[in-house]
Coordinates of C-alpha atoms and ligand atoms in Angstrom, one line a residue:
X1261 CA 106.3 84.6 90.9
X1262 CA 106.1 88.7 91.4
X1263 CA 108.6 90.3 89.9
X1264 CA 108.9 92.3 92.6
X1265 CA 109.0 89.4 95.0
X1266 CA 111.7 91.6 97.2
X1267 CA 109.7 94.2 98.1
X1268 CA 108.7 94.1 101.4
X1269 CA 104.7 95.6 102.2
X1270 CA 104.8 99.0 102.1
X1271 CA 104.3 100.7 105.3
X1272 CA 103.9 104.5 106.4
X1273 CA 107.3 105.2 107.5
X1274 CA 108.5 103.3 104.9
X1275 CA 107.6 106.2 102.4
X1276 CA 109.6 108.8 103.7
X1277 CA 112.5 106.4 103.9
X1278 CA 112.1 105.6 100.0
X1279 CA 112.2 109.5 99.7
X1280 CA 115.4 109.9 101.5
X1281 CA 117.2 106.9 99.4
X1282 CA 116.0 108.6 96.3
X1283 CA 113.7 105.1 95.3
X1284 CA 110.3 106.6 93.2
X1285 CA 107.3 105.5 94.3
X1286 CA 104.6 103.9 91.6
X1287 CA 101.4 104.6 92.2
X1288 CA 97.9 103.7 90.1
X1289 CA 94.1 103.9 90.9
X1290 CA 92.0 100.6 91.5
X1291 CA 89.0 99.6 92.4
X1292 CA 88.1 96.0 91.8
X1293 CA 90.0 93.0 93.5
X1294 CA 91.2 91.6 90.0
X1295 CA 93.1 94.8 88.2
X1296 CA 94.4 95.7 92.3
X1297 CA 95.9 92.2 92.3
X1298 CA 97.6 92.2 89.2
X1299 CA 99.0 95.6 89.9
X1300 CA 100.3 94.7 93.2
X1301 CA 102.1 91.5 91.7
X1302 CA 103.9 93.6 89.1
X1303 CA 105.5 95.7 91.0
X1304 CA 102.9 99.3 91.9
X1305 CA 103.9 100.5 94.9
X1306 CA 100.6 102.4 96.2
X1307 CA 97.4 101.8 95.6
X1308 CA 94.5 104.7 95.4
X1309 CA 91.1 103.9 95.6
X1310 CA 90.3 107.4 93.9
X1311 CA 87.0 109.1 94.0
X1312 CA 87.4 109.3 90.1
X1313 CA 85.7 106.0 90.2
X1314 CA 82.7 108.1 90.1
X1315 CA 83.9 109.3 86.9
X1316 CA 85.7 105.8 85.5
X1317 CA 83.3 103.0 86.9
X1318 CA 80.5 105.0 87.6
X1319 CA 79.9 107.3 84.3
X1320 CA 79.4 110.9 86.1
X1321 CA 81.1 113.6 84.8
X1322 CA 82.5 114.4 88.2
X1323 CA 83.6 113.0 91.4
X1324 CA 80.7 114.9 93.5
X1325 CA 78.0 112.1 93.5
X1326 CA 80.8 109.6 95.3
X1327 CA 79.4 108.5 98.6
X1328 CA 81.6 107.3 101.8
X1329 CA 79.3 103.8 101.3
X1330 CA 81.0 103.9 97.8
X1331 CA 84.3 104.1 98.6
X1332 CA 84.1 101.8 101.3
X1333 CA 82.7 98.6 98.9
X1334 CA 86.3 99.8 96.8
X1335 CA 88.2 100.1 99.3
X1336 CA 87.2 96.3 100.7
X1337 CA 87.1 94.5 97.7
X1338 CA 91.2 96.1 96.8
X1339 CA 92.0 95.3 100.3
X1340 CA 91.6 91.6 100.2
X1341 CA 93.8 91.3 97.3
X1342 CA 97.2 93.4 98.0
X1343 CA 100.4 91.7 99.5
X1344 CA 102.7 94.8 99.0
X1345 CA 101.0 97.6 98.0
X1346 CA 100.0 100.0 100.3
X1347 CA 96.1 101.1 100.3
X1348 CA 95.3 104.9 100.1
X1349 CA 91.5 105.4 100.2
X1350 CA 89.8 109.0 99.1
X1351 CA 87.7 111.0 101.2
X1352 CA 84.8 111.9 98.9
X1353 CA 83.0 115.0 98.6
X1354 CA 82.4 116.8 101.8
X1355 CA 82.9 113.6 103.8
X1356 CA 86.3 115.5 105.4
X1357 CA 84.2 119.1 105.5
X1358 CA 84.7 118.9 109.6
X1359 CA 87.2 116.9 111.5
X1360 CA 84.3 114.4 113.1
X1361 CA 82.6 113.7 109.8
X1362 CA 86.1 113.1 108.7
X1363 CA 86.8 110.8 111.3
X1364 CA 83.9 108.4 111.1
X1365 CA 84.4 108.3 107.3
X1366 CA 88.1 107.1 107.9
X1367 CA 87.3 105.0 110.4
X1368 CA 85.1 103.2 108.0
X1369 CA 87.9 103.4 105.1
X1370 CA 90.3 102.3 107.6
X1371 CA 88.3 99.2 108.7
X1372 CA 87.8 98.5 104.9
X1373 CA 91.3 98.1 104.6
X1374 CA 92.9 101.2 103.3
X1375 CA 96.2 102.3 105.5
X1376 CA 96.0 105.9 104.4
X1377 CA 93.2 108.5 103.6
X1378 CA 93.9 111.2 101.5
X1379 CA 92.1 114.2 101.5
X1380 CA 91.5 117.2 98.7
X1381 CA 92.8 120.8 99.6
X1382 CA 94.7 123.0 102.0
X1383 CA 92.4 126.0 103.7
X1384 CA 89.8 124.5 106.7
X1385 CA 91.3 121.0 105.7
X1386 CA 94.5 121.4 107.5
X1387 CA 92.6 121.3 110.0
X1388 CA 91.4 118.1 109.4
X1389 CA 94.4 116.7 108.7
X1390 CA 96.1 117.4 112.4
X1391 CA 93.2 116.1 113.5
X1392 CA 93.2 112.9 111.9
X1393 CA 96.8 112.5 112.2
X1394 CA 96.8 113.3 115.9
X1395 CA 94.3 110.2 116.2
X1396 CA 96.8 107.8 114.1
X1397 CA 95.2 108.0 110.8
X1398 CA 98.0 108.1 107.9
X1399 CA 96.7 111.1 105.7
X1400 CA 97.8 112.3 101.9
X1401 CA 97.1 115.5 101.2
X1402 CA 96.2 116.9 97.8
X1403 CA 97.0 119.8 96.1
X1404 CA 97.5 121.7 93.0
X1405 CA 94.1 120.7 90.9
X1406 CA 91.4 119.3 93.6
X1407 CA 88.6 117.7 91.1
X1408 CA 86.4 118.4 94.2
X1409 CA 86.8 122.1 93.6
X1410 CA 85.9 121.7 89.7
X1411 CA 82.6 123.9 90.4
X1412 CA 84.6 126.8 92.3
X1413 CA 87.8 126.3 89.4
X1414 CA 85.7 126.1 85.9
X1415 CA 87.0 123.2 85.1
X1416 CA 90.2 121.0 85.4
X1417 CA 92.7 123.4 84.9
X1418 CA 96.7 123.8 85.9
X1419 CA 96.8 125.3 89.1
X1420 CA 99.6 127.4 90.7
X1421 CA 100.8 129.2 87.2
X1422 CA 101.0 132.6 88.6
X1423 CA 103.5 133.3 91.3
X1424 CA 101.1 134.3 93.8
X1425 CA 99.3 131.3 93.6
X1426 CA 102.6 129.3 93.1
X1427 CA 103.9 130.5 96.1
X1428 CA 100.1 129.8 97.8
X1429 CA 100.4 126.3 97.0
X1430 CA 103.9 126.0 97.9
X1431 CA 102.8 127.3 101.6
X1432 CA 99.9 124.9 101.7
X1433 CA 102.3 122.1 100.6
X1434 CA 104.6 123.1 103.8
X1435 CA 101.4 123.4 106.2
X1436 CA 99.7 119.9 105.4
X1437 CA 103.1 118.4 105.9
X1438 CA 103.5 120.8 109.8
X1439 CA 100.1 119.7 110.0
X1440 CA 100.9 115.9 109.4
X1441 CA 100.5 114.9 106.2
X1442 CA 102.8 111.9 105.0
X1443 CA 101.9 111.8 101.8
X1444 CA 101.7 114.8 98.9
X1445 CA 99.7 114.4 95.6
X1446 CA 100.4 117.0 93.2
X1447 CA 98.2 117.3 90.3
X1448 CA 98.2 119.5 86.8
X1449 CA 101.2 122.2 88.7
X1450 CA 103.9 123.5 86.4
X1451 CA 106.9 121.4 86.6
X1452 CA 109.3 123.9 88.3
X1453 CA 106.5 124.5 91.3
X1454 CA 106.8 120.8 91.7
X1455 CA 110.2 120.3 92.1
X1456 CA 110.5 123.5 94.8
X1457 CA 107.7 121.6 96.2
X1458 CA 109.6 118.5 96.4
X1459 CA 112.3 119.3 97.8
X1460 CA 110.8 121.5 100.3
X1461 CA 108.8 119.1 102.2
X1462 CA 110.3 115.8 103.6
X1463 CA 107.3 113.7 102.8
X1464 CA 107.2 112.1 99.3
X1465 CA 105.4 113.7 96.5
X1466 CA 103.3 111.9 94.1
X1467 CA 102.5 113.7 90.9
X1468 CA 100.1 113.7 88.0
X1469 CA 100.6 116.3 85.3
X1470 CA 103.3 117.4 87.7
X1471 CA 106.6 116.7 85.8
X1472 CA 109.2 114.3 86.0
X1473 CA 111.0 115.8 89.5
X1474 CA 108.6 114.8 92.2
X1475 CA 109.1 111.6 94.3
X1476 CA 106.9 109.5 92.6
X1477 CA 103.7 109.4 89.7
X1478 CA 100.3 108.3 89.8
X1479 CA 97.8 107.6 87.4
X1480 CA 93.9 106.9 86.9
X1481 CA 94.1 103.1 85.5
X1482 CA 91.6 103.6 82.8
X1483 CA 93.8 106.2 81.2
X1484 CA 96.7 104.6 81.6
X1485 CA 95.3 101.4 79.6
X1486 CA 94.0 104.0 77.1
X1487 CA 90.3 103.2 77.7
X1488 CA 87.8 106.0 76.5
X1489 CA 86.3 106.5 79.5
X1490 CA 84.0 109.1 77.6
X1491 CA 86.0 112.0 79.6
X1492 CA 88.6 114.3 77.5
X1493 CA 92.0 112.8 78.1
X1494 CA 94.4 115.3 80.0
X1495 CA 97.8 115.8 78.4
X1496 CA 100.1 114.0 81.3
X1497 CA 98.2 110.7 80.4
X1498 CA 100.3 107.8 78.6
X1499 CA 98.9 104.4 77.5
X1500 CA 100.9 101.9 78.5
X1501 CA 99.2 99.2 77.1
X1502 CA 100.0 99.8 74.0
X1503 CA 104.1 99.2 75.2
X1504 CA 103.2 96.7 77.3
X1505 CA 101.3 94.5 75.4
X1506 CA 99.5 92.9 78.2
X1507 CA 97.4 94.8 81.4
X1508 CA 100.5 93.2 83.5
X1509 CA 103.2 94.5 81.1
X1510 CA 101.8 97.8 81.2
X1511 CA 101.7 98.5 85.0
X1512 CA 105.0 96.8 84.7
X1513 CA 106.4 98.9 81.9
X1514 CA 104.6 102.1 83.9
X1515 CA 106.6 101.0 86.8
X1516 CA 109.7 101.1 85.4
X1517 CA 108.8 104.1 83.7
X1518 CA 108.5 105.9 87.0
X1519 CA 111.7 104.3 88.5
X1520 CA 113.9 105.2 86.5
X1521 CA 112.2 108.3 86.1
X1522 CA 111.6 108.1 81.7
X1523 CA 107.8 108.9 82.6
X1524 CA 106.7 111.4 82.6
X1525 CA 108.8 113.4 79.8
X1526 CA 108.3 117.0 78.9
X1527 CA 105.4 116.1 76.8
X1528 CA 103.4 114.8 79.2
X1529 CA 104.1 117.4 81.5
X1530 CA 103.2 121.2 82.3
X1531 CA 106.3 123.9 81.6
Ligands
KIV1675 O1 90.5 110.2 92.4 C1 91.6 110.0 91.9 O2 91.8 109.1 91.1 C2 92.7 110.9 92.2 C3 94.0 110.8 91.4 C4 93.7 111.5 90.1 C5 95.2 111.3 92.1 O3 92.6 111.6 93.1

C-alpha cells in the first residue's frame, strides 16, 4: 500500500491551499512510466517532466535540442502511471516564444496528460502566461537560473546576487503571479531573495538551489539517485539513495526531507 495512501490527487487549487496551511510541496523530475510510478506511490507530490531530459536521458549538454514531439512521448508515458501526483510538463526551447505557438504546444502537453505547463523566464513571457492562463491552462513560471538562457548567461550560474538584479527578479516573481502563474520555480537564487520571494507572492514556490525557506523543493531524479549523468553536479544536489537504500526509500526519505523542511540545509544552498 502507498504510504501516502491519504493524499488525495493533487489539483491546481489545491496548491495554493497547501501554501496557506504551511504543508511543503515535494517535487522530482520523471520521465519514464516506471521511476513516475514509484515516485507517485511514495509520497512526491509534483511531478515535472523537465526539459533536462535532453540533458539526463538524452546526453546533450543542454536542454536546446528538446522538441515539443519530445516532451509530449514523456509527458504520455508519466501520465498513465500517476494516482496523486500532479503532472507539470516543460515548454521546450522556443516552443512558448509567442502566445499561439505556446498554445498549440500546451495543448499537446495538456492532451498527453500533464495538468500544468511551466514555462522559462519573465520579460515577453508574461505575456504568454496571461495568455495561457486566460484560456485555462495551469502555468509555472520559472525564474532565477532559466537553463534556456545558458547561451545569453555563460553558463549555469546563481542568478539575482546583486540587488538590482535581486530586486528584478523579485518584480518578475510578482508579475508572473499578476499575470497568472500558480506555480513558482526558483532555481540557483540566494537564499534570502527566496524567502522575500516567498512570502511575497501567494502561489507556492518550489526551489532548487534556492534554500530551505520556499514552499517546496524540486530535484532532477538522476542527481538525486547520485547518477553521473556526465554533467558537473551543482552544489544544492543530495543523493538520496545512498540514505535510502532503495530508489523507493530515497524519494521517500527526500520527501520527508522536504516536509519537514531538513533538506535543503545551508550546504546545499546559496548564502
Ligand atoms: O528541466 C528541469 O528538470 C527543470 C528543473 C531543474 C526545475 O526545469
Amino acid at each position: 500500500m502507498s504510504v501516502h495512501a491519504e493524499q488525495k490527487p493533487w489539483t491546481v487549487p489545491a496548491l495554493a491551499e497547501a501554501k496557506r496551511q504551511g504543508r511543503r510541496l515535494a517535487m522530482l523530475t520523471a520521465y519514464d512510466a516506471s521511476f513516475a510510478r514509484v515516485m507517485d506511490r511514495s509520497g512526491i507530490d509534483l511531478v515535472l517532466i523537465g526539459d533536462s531530459l535532453g540533458m539526463v536521458v538524452q546526453g546533450h549538454d543542454s536542454t536546446l535540442p528538446v522538441s515539443v514531439a519530445d516532451m509530449v512521448y514523456h509527458t504520455a508515458a508519466v501520465a498513465r502511471t500517476l494516482r496523486q501526483a500532479l503532472l507539470v510538463a516543460d515548454l521546450p526551447f522556443q516552443a512558448d516564444a509567442t502566445p499561439e505557438r505556446a498554445l498549440d504546444a500546451s495543448v499537446a502537453l495538456l492532451q498527453a496528460g500533464a495538468q500544468m505547463v511551466k514555462i522559462e523566464g519573465a520579460g515577453h513571457k508574461l505575456e504568454v502566461v496571461r495568455f495561457l492562463s486566460e484560456r485555462d491552462i495551469p502555468v509555472c513560471t520559472h525564474l532565477g537560473l532559466t537553463p534556456q538562457s545558458v547561451l545569453k548567461l555563460g553558463g549555469f550560474k546563481v542568478q539575482g546576487r546583486e540587488e538590482q538584479a535581486a530586486a528584478r527578479l523579485l518584480a518578475d516573481a510578482q508579475a508572473a503571479v499578476e499575470a497568472g502563474a500558480s506555480l513558482l520555480v526558483l532555481e540557483c537564487v540566494p537564499t534570502p531573495l527566496a524567502q522575500k520571494i516567498t512570502a511575497a507572492v501567494f502561489v507556492p514556490t518550489i526551489g532548487i538551489g534556492a534554500g530551505p525557506h520556499c514552499d517546496g523543493q524540486v530535484l532532477v531524479m538522476h542527481d538525486m539517485l547520485g547518477l553521473d549523468s556526465g554533467h558537473r553536479r551543482p552544489r544544492f544536489v543530495k543523493d538520496f539513495l545512498a540514505e535510502g537504500g532503495s530508489v523507493a526509500g530515497a524519494f521517500r526519505a527526500y520527501a520527508a526531507a522536504v516536509r519537514d523542511g531538513s533538506f535543503p540545509d545551508a550546504e546545499h544552498a546559496y548564502a
